[in-house]
Amino acid sequence: MISDERFRGNYLVKRVKRSPIKRKNSLKFISAWVLAIAILPTALKPKPAISAEKVYIPYGPFQIALSVDALENFAKTGEVNSELQSYAQLLNAQILAQLRELLNRRLNLGQNAVSRIAHSPSGEMLLKRLGQVVQTKQNQNGFSALRAALIAAAREPEGFSLIDVMRRFPSEGIWINAQLLLELNQEITAFTNYKNSILSGAISKQMQAEIAADSPVDFSKLPDPIQPGRFQVSQRTLDLTNNRNRQSAFGRRIGRSFEVDLYLPEGLGKKAPVVVMSHGLGADRKMFVYLAQHIASHGFAVVVPEHIGSNARRRQALLEGLVRSDINPVEFIDRSLDIKYTLDRLEANSELAGKIDPQRVVLLGHSTGGYAALAMAGSQLNNERLRQECQNERPTLNVSIILQCLADRLPAFNYNLYDGRIKGAIAVSPFASTILGPESIGNIQIPTMIVGGSGDVITPIVPEQIHPFLWLNTKEKYLAVMVNSGHTFIDATEPTAGDGTPLNNLNQFFAGPKPSLAQGYLKGLTLAFVQTYLGERAEYRAYLSAGYAKFIGQEPVKVNLVRSLTPTQLEQAFGGTPPLPIFPKLANAPIASRAVPILEEIKRTGVLKVGVVNNASPWGYQDSNGQPTGYCVDFLNSMAQHLQQQLNAPVKLEIAVPATLENRFEIVQKDRVYLTCGPYSIRGDIPGVVFSTPFFITGTHFLVPTDNKDRINPTGNLRNISVGVLSRTTTEQFIRRRYPQARQVYFETPGGLGAGIGALVRGNIDALASEGILLISAAVRGNLPLNRYTLIPEEPLTCDAYGMVLPANDRQWQNTVNRFIGSRSARTVWDKWFKNLYPYIYLNLDYCADR
């Protein structure tokens, strides 16, 4: 795990974008393979002794063999010799020209940069998928050979071409899986036709219908929302350090320092609502200067944080070898936590009191920032869909899936990223199909606008923006399509046509023609959205319409906008079943909802029924007067008070059943309690229950006598070492799997850890294994002299997250509990019990993601 927070970013995304997918012939697999190689991240190794001389393409009962010499001659001269003639006849002149252009295209990334990209997690993931098509032998994945070939090709001082890659492929031939290529080919055609039918059919007709249904508006006589507002704008940069998001494995606070640009309208005379802007991977906060100044000039405070885990500096650090990965999966969580922390600090800033209102926020994000906007609006990381989709290593036309699947490396926690201060979300070119999915996006209840570019090859508009728009259940929703624009049209730091600087081919491929036009449309739509939902200016709702979109559009970039779209409209426009399911199904069907929601029961009865552990300090135990106490008791009492305010009805806490290792799931499954609280490690294999977002993270240690710790080596096999463990726990399973040669001594609950401490003192066992927090707590309660005992190893062996056990059939209740866990009240309870006593046990989420 790379722990240096200063260098985070994503370079792969910038490389993956190179895929001009356009092929229509049954033998265009040659071109498609060339195209696939052109977008590969690469690595650097010595030139292999063996290199490919031919490309073999098994096709039915036949096998096509093309020499690399013939392809190289064609690339250099355009000559189609006798070897290629029979195949060239099947390709039209345009495809042949494209093939020659691709064969001659050179990439000059630098040897070190090429190596580091290929060894990044996402680079390896992409190579493995492409290795299904480009093989060393028939049906043998070409992952290693691809990397080796690209390695040597990267030595070329003026960049390398596909011919260079073929020459260095470390086998006697390159085998192409023609079946996979033809399937991809068919998908390309189907997806292209599907996208075109949606844009020219479904969305176009819906726009016409909405224009006809709306009252006529003469926009030429209304104020132009693309023009600057009347306020002068001042800008300042804040330096923030969030010590609470992260701790090391031993509790040392990791200062996550980042800068935030704040744009304020001068002379507003009242509190300004806040617009937060979240940049994309490999970019930085400066991409939003034009948009931030525009929105601030109309009377809003604009806040633009620098996301240090995924900005341009991180991308450069990868190329320079300062980090080994393009993005840490934890960045999918950190972005939202940084935004939450930024809003917290703005609220606490006395200098800004009376100037801004951080309780009224619209969040706008681009790409990864767009995902964050949807997540904080009420969506959740979809662990089940990630597990299902990311196990498939087939090549994909949607390269954003590679990035989304990095989130599958996160611990399968129920992350609570929602923030109630956010009253509206604008997601520009987000990815959402797998990391969120329909099950999660359907939970969003606030006004939401999704914006996409029709020419986006990074987050394709159909699976990542149009389908997610249909998944939204909120009544106030908008879909805006920048026709002909690409993924990076929003980024004003890139050279843009129209300002005197011509776009180069690469920039135009990613941004689309004349991005300054699309940026203007975005200025107008964003202002209309924030004025409507933050500024309470009802007259601006007229601009959030198909009529306004039609009014402002001009060649070569137009904007389409609709407020509604249905699966039936998409199917009718396509003329049949779409090639991509509009609502993709999960392998496991969702659980039926509870007949009477728990919140309704609590309001009716006035009782919060819970199960709390009663023999595990500090979570739950009896005090000297025999009364229940501990973290869980305080947490749930605080939650009862919160529910009382939320429901506007009396609510009292009732510990209905003592929770134990044996009954902690059953009492929830049988509806005897609404949740159980204790040191219960999050799992995903218990029917009828789910876990909350983690409220504590610890890990497995050994408690050993200090004078005996050198004899016990956790990196070894612990042969003949007697290890005490609690029966029927995740620790027992881990010790059995990791140390099969150790002698396990089992202790039963309740009171198992106390018995284990006694056995350790008497010398009956050599070590006692459990989560560090539980070992320390048991030692303190047993009056163990801590100077004579120690925890080993220094870094925990596992990552164990504790969550509340909740019923699986009440999503509303799950959201309520998760949101309270992330509240200030819950943090106050946590600090009371753990801030001073056990800070060195609470783990860094980065550590968990790297297990």
Short mmCIF file of C-alpha atoms in Angstrom, two decimals, residues 222-571:
data_model
loop_
_atom_site.label_atom_id
_atom_site.label_comp_id
_atom_site.label_asym_id
_atom_site.label_seq_id
_atom_site.Cartn_x
_atom_site.Cartn_y
_atom_site.Cartn_z
CA LEU A 222 -34.95 36.58 -21.20
CA PRO A 223 -31.62 37.10 -19.39
CA ASP A 224 -28.90 34.86 -20.78
CA PRO A 225 -27.70 32.48 -18.01
CA ILE A 226 -24.46 31.88 -19.91
CA GLN A 227 -23.43 35.49 -19.35
CA PRO A 228 -21.60 36.59 -16.16
CA GLY A 229 -23.62 37.77 -13.17
CA ARG A 230 -23.53 41.18 -11.49
CA PHE A 231 -21.22 40.32 -8.60
CA GLN A 232 -17.46 40.71 -8.56
CA VAL A 233 -15.77 37.50 -7.41
CA SER A 234 -12.97 37.15 -4.91
CA GLN A 235 -10.93 33.95 -4.74
CA ARG A 236 -8.87 32.51 -1.93
CA THR A 237 -7.22 29.16 -1.26
CA LEU A 238 -7.74 27.31 2.01
CA ASP A 239 -5.28 24.73 3.34
CA LEU A 240 -7.13 21.92 5.11
CA THR A 241 -5.79 18.91 6.99
CA ASN A 242 -8.20 16.15 7.84
CA ASN A 243 -6.76 14.12 10.70
CA ARG A 244 -9.94 12.23 11.33
CA ASN A 245 -10.33 10.37 8.06
CA ARG A 246 -7.22 8.30 8.57
CA GLN A 247 -5.12 6.70 11.24
CA SER A 248 -2.16 4.42 10.85
CA ALA A 249 -2.36 0.82 11.99
CA PHE A 250 -1.04 2.03 15.34
CA GLY A 251 -3.28 5.04 15.71
CA ARG A 252 -0.87 7.74 14.56
CA ARG A 253 -2.92 10.38 12.81
CA ILE A 254 -2.20 10.67 9.10
CA GLY A 255 -2.65 14.28 8.08
CA ARG A 256 -4.53 14.27 4.79
CA SER A 257 -3.73 17.81 3.68
CA PHE A 258 -5.31 19.33 0.62
CA GLU A 259 -6.12 22.73 -0.85
CA VAL A 260 -9.56 24.15 -1.50
CA ASP A 261 -10.31 27.11 -3.76
CA LEU A 262 -13.13 29.30 -2.48
CA TYR A 263 -14.91 31.74 -4.80
CA LEU A 264 -17.12 34.34 -3.09
CA PRO A 265 -19.48 36.97 -4.55
CA GLU A 266 -18.60 40.37 -3.14
CA GLY A 267 -21.32 42.54 -1.59
CA LEU A 268 -24.03 39.87 -1.58
CA GLY A 269 -25.41 41.01 1.78
CA LYS A 270 -26.72 37.58 2.83
CA LYS A 271 -25.56 34.00 3.22
CA ALA A 272 -24.60 32.49 -0.12
CA PRO A 273 -25.65 28.91 -0.83
CA VAL A 274 -22.72 26.65 -1.70
CA VAL A 275 -21.81 24.86 -4.92
CA VAL A 276 -19.06 22.22 -4.56
CA MET A 277 -17.18 21.08 -7.67
CA SER A 278 -15.29 17.77 -7.74
CA HIS A 279 -12.74 17.21 -10.54
CA GLY A 280 -12.03 13.98 -12.39
CA LEU A 281 -9.16 11.49 -12.31
CA GLY A 282 -5.86 12.87 -13.49
CA ALA A 283 -7.21 16.43 -13.45
CA ASP A 284 -7.11 19.16 -10.81
CA ARG A 285 -9.30 21.87 -9.38
CA LYS A 286 -8.13 24.46 -11.96
CA MET A 287 -10.29 22.79 -14.61
CA PHE A 288 -13.30 24.48 -12.99
CA VAL A 289 -12.03 28.08 -12.83
CA TYR A 290 -14.33 29.30 -15.64
CA LEU A 291 -17.38 27.56 -14.21
CA ALA A 292 -16.67 28.52 -10.57
CA GLN A 293 -16.24 32.20 -11.43
CA HIS A 294 -19.43 32.15 -13.49
CA ILE A 295 -21.58 30.61 -10.75
CA ALA A 296 -20.05 32.83 -8.04
CA SER A 297 -20.77 35.94 -10.10
CA HIS A 298 -24.47 35.12 -9.75
CA GLY A 299 -24.41 35.09 -5.94
CA PHE A 300 -23.22 31.62 -4.91
CA ALA A 301 -20.19 30.50 -2.91
CA VAL A 302 -18.23 27.97 -4.97
CA VAL A 303 -15.94 25.45 -3.27
CA VAL A 304 -13.43 23.42 -5.32
CA PRO A 305 -11.32 20.90 -3.38
CA GLU A 306 -8.17 19.30 -4.76
CA HIS A 307 -8.55 15.52 -4.58
CA ILE A 308 -4.98 14.55 -3.74
CA GLY A 309 -5.58 10.84 -4.27
CA SER A 310 -6.53 11.15 -7.93
CA ASN A 311 -5.32 14.44 -9.34
CA ALA A 312 -2.83 15.38 -12.06
CA ARG A 313 0.03 15.28 -9.56
CA ARG A 314 -0.75 11.67 -8.69
CA ARG A 315 -0.77 10.82 -12.40
CA GLN A 316 2.65 12.43 -12.80
CA ALA A 317 3.92 10.65 -9.69
CA LEU A 318 3.01 7.31 -11.26
CA LEU A 319 4.96 8.16 -14.41
CA GLU A 320 7.95 9.22 -12.33
CA GLY A 321 7.89 6.06 -10.25
CA LEU A 322 6.97 7.76 -6.96
CA VAL A 323 3.91 5.52 -6.56
CA ARG A 324 3.14 2.11 -8.03
CA SER A 325 -0.59 2.42 -8.61
CA ASP A 326 -2.63 4.80 -10.69
CA ILE A 327 -5.32 5.03 -8.02
CA ASN A 328 -5.84 3.60 -4.58
CA PRO A 329 -9.33 2.04 -4.37
CA VAL A 330 -9.85 3.98 -1.14
CA GLU A 331 -10.12 7.09 -3.32
CA PHE A 332 -13.68 6.03 -4.13
CA ILE A 333 -14.42 6.73 -0.47
CA ASP A 334 -11.92 9.50 0.27
CA ARG A 335 -13.38 11.93 -2.25
CA SER A 336 -16.69 12.03 -0.42
CA LEU A 337 -15.00 12.17 2.98
CA ASP A 338 -12.90 15.14 1.80
CA ILE A 339 -16.02 16.96 0.64
CA LYS A 340 -17.79 16.23 3.94
CA TYR A 341 -14.77 17.47 5.87
CA THR A 342 -14.54 20.61 3.72
CA LEU A 343 -18.17 21.47 4.47
CA ASP A 344 -17.57 20.81 8.18
CA ARG A 345 -14.62 23.21 8.22
CA LEU A 346 -16.54 25.89 6.32
CA GLU A 347 -19.32 25.65 8.91
CA ALA A 348 -16.79 26.05 11.72
CA ASN A 349 -14.98 29.00 10.07
CA SER A 350 -15.93 32.10 12.06
CA GLU A 351 -14.63 34.41 9.32
CA LEU A 352 -17.16 32.96 6.88
CA ALA A 353 -20.09 33.04 9.31
CA GLY A 354 -22.86 35.09 7.77
CA LYS A 355 -21.29 34.85 4.31
CA ILE A 356 -22.00 31.27 3.26
CA ASP A 357 -24.60 28.60 4.05
CA PRO A 358 -22.97 25.13 4.00
CA GLN A 359 -26.32 23.55 4.88
CA ARG A 360 -27.60 24.28 1.36
CA VAL A 361 -25.29 22.66 -1.20
CA VAL A 362 -25.35 21.53 -4.81
CA LEU A 363 -22.54 19.10 -5.68
CA LEU A 364 -21.24 19.05 -9.26
CA GLY A 365 -18.68 16.44 -10.25
CA HIS A 366 -16.93 15.26 -13.40
CA SER A 367 -16.12 11.59 -14.13
CA THR A 368 -14.97 10.19 -10.78
CA GLY A 369 -16.32 13.40 -9.27
CA GLY A 370 -19.62 12.60 -10.99
CA TYR A 371 -19.65 9.22 -9.27
CA ALA A 372 -18.98 10.99 -5.96
CA ALA A 373 -21.87 13.38 -6.60
CA LEU A 374 -24.27 10.46 -7.10
CA ALA A 375 -22.87 8.62 -4.06
CA MET A 376 -23.25 11.62 -1.77
CA ALA A 377 -26.73 12.28 -3.14
CA GLY A 378 -27.95 8.99 -1.65
CA SER A 379 -26.51 6.19 -3.75
CA GLN A 380 -24.23 3.55 -2.23
CA LEU A 381 -21.25 1.49 -3.32
CA ASN A 382 -22.84 -1.63 -4.80
CA ASN A 383 -20.68 -4.45 -3.44
CA GLU A 384 -22.91 -7.20 -4.78
CA ARG A 385 -22.88 -5.88 -8.35
CA LEU A 386 -19.13 -5.27 -8.21
CA ARG A 387 -18.56 -8.88 -7.16
CA GLN A 388 -20.79 -10.14 -9.95
CA GLU A 389 -19.50 -8.00 -12.81
CA CYS A 390 -15.81 -7.76 -11.99
CA GLN A 391 -15.12 -11.50 -11.91
CA ASN A 392 -15.65 -11.50 -15.68
CA GLU A 393 -12.34 -10.92 -17.49
CA ARG A 394 -13.75 -10.75 -21.00
CA PRO A 395 -12.74 -7.72 -23.09
CA THR A 396 -15.21 -4.88 -22.78
CA LEU A 397 -16.14 -1.92 -24.93
CA ASN A 398 -16.76 0.11 -21.77
CA VAL A 399 -13.27 0.90 -20.49
CA SER A 400 -14.67 2.64 -17.41
CA ILE A 401 -15.51 -0.85 -16.10
CA ILE A 402 -11.77 -1.38 -15.56
CA LEU A 403 -11.71 1.62 -13.26
CA GLN A 404 -14.97 0.77 -11.52
CA CYS A 405 -13.77 -2.75 -10.78
CA LEU A 406 -10.89 -1.38 -8.74
CA ALA A 407 -13.55 -0.62 -6.11
CA ASP A 408 -14.07 -4.37 -5.81
CA ARG A 409 -10.75 -4.46 -3.95
CA LEU A 410 -12.23 -2.44 -1.11
CA PRO A 411 -13.45 -4.33 1.95
CA ALA A 412 -17.13 -5.14 1.40
CA PHE A 413 -18.36 -2.61 3.94
CA ASN A 414 -21.59 -0.68 3.79
CA TYR A 415 -20.02 2.74 3.21
CA ASN A 416 -22.15 5.69 4.18
CA LEU A 417 -21.29 8.55 1.82
CA TYR A 418 -24.64 10.33 1.88
CA ASP A 419 -24.65 13.91 3.13
CA GLY A 420 -27.96 15.57 3.94
CA ARG A 421 -26.54 19.04 3.30
CA ILE A 422 -26.50 18.28 -0.42
CA LYS A 423 -29.80 19.42 -1.90
CA GLY A 424 -29.01 18.69 -5.55
CA ALA A 425 -26.43 16.83 -7.66
CA ILE A 426 -25.01 17.41 -11.15
CA ALA A 427 -23.02 14.44 -12.45
CA VAL A 428 -21.03 15.21 -15.61
CA SER A 429 -19.75 12.16 -17.52
CA PRO A 430 -19.99 9.93 -14.42
CA PHE A 431 -19.42 6.18 -14.31
CA ALA A 432 -22.21 4.42 -12.47
CA SER A 433 -23.19 1.14 -14.16
CA THR A 434 -21.22 -1.23 -11.93
CA ILE A 435 -19.95 0.68 -8.91
CA LEU A 436 -23.51 1.91 -8.20
CA GLY A 437 -26.00 0.13 -10.45
CA PRO A 438 -29.80 0.50 -10.59
CA GLU A 439 -30.31 -0.85 -7.06
CA SER A 440 -28.22 1.96 -5.61
CA ILE A 441 -29.03 4.88 -7.89
CA GLY A 442 -32.73 4.29 -7.29
CA ASN A 443 -32.22 5.46 -3.69
CA ILE A 444 -31.46 9.07 -4.71
CA GLN A 445 -34.27 11.36 -3.60
CA ILE A 446 -32.90 14.85 -4.38
CA PRO A 447 -32.94 16.79 -7.68
CA THR A 448 -30.32 15.33 -10.02
CA MET A 449 -28.93 16.23 -13.43
CA ILE A 450 -26.84 13.77 -15.42
CA VAL A 451 -24.73 15.23 -18.25
CA GLY A 452 -22.87 13.22 -20.89
CA GLY A 453 -21.06 13.59 -24.19
CA SER A 454 -22.34 11.52 -27.11
CA GLY A 455 -18.76 10.87 -28.27
CA ASP A 456 -17.37 9.83 -24.86
CA VAL A 457 -15.14 6.73 -25.19
CA ILE A 458 -14.13 6.68 -21.51
CA THR A 459 -17.54 6.66 -19.81
CA PRO A 460 -19.81 5.73 -22.74
CA ILE A 461 -23.03 7.68 -22.62
CA VAL A 462 -25.51 4.81 -22.90
CA PRO A 463 -24.39 2.49 -20.07
CA GLU A 464 -22.94 5.21 -17.84
CA GLN A 465 -25.34 8.14 -18.21
CA ILE A 466 -28.53 7.35 -20.18
CA HIS A 467 -29.37 4.06 -18.47
CA PRO A 468 -28.53 5.47 -15.00
CA PHE A 469 -30.89 8.38 -15.75
CA LEU A 470 -33.67 5.82 -16.17
CA TRP A 471 -32.71 4.25 -12.83
CA LEU A 472 -33.33 7.51 -10.96
CA ASN A 473 -36.58 7.53 -8.99
CA THR A 474 -36.43 11.16 -7.92
CA LYS A 475 -39.16 13.28 -9.50
CA GLU A 476 -36.79 16.17 -10.25
CA LYS A 477 -34.31 14.77 -12.77
CA TYR A 478 -32.69 15.93 -16.00
CA LEU A 479 -30.60 14.32 -18.73
CA ALA A 480 -28.41 16.62 -20.83
CA VAL A 481 -26.47 15.27 -23.84
CA MET A 482 -23.66 17.31 -25.38
CA VAL A 483 -23.96 16.04 -28.94
CA ASN A 484 -20.53 15.36 -30.52
CA SER A 485 -18.68 16.15 -27.29
CA GLY A 486 -16.29 13.70 -25.61
CA HIS A 487 -15.24 12.95 -22.06
CA THR A 488 -13.07 16.00 -21.37
CA PHE A 489 -15.19 18.77 -22.90
CA ILE A 490 -15.68 20.23 -19.40
CA ASP A 491 -11.96 20.76 -18.76
CA ALA A 492 -11.00 24.32 -19.65
CA THR A 493 -7.32 23.71 -18.84
CA GLU A 494 -7.03 21.77 -22.11
CA PRO A 495 -6.43 23.79 -25.32
CA THR A 496 -9.81 24.53 -26.83
CA ALA A 497 -10.77 25.56 -30.32
CA GLY A 498 -12.39 28.93 -30.35
CA ASP A 499 -9.84 30.67 -28.14
CA GLY A 500 -7.19 30.97 -30.82
CA THR A 501 -5.48 27.69 -29.93
CA PRO A 502 -6.34 24.83 -32.29
CA LEU A 503 -7.15 21.47 -30.80
CA ASN A 504 -4.63 18.77 -31.60
CA ASN A 505 -5.97 15.40 -32.74
CA LEU A 506 -5.67 13.77 -29.34
CA ASN A 507 -7.39 16.60 -27.46
CA GLN A 508 -10.16 16.71 -30.03
CA PHE A 509 -10.64 12.96 -29.80
CA PHE A 510 -11.16 13.17 -26.05
CA ALA A 511 -12.99 16.52 -25.84
CA GLY A 512 -14.87 16.62 -29.13
CA PRO A 513 -15.06 19.59 -31.50
CA LYS A 514 -15.17 23.11 -30.05
CA PRO A 515 -15.50 22.24 -26.34
CA SER A 516 -15.87 25.94 -25.53
CA LEU A 517 -19.43 25.65 -26.87
CA ALA A 518 -20.25 22.73 -24.58
CA GLN A 519 -18.67 24.59 -21.66
CA GLY A 520 -20.99 27.50 -22.36
CA TYR A 521 -24.03 25.22 -22.35
CA LEU A 522 -22.85 23.74 -19.05
CA LYS A 523 -22.54 27.23 -17.55
CA GLY A 524 -26.14 28.01 -18.43
CA LEU A 525 -27.60 24.69 -17.27
CA THR A 526 -25.60 24.68 -14.03
CA LEU A 527 -26.71 28.21 -13.16
CA ALA A 528 -30.33 27.33 -13.92
CA PHE A 529 -30.10 24.25 -11.69
CA VAL A 530 -28.53 26.00 -8.69
CA GLN A 531 -30.82 29.03 -9.00
CA THR A 532 -33.84 26.71 -9.05
CA TYR A 533 -32.84 24.46 -6.15
CA LEU A 534 -30.62 26.73 -4.02
CA GLY A 535 -31.50 30.27 -5.03
CA GLU A 536 -35.26 29.62 -4.92
CA ARG A 537 -35.59 31.47 -8.22
CA ALA A 538 -38.54 29.71 -9.81
CA GLU A 539 -38.15 31.65 -13.06
CA TYR A 540 -34.91 29.77 -13.78
CA ARG A 541 -36.79 26.47 -14.10
CA ALA A 542 -37.68 27.54 -17.65
CA TYR A 543 -34.03 27.07 -18.62
CA LEU A 544 -34.10 23.44 -17.46
CA SER A 545 -36.10 22.49 -20.51
CA ALA A 546 -35.90 20.99 -23.95
CA GLY A 547 -36.96 24.34 -25.39
CA TYR A 548 -33.96 26.13 -23.90
CA ALA A 549 -31.60 23.37 -25.05
CA LYS A 550 -32.92 23.72 -28.58
CA PHE A 551 -32.59 27.49 -28.40
CA ILE A 552 -28.91 27.59 -27.42
CA GLY A 553 -27.62 24.70 -29.56
CA GLN A 554 -25.41 25.46 -32.54
CA GLU A 555 -23.09 23.47 -34.77
CA PRO A 556 -20.81 21.61 -34.34
CA VAL A 557 -22.02 20.95 -30.77
CA LYS A 558 -25.63 20.92 -29.72
CA VAL A 559 -27.25 20.06 -26.42
CA ASN A 560 -30.29 17.85 -25.91
CA LEU A 561 -32.19 17.93 -22.62
CA VAL A 562 -35.09 15.83 -21.37
CA ARG A 563 -36.83 15.46 -18.01
CA SER A 564 -38.18 11.99 -18.68
CA LEU A 565 -37.28 8.86 -20.62
CA THR A 566 -38.60 5.30 -20.42
CA PRO A 567 -37.30 1.84 -21.35
CA THR A 568 -40.17 1.49 -23.81
CA GLN A 569 -39.03 4.60 -25.68
CA LEU A 570 -35.49 3.20 -25.96
CA GLU A 571 -36.72 -0.18 -27.16
#
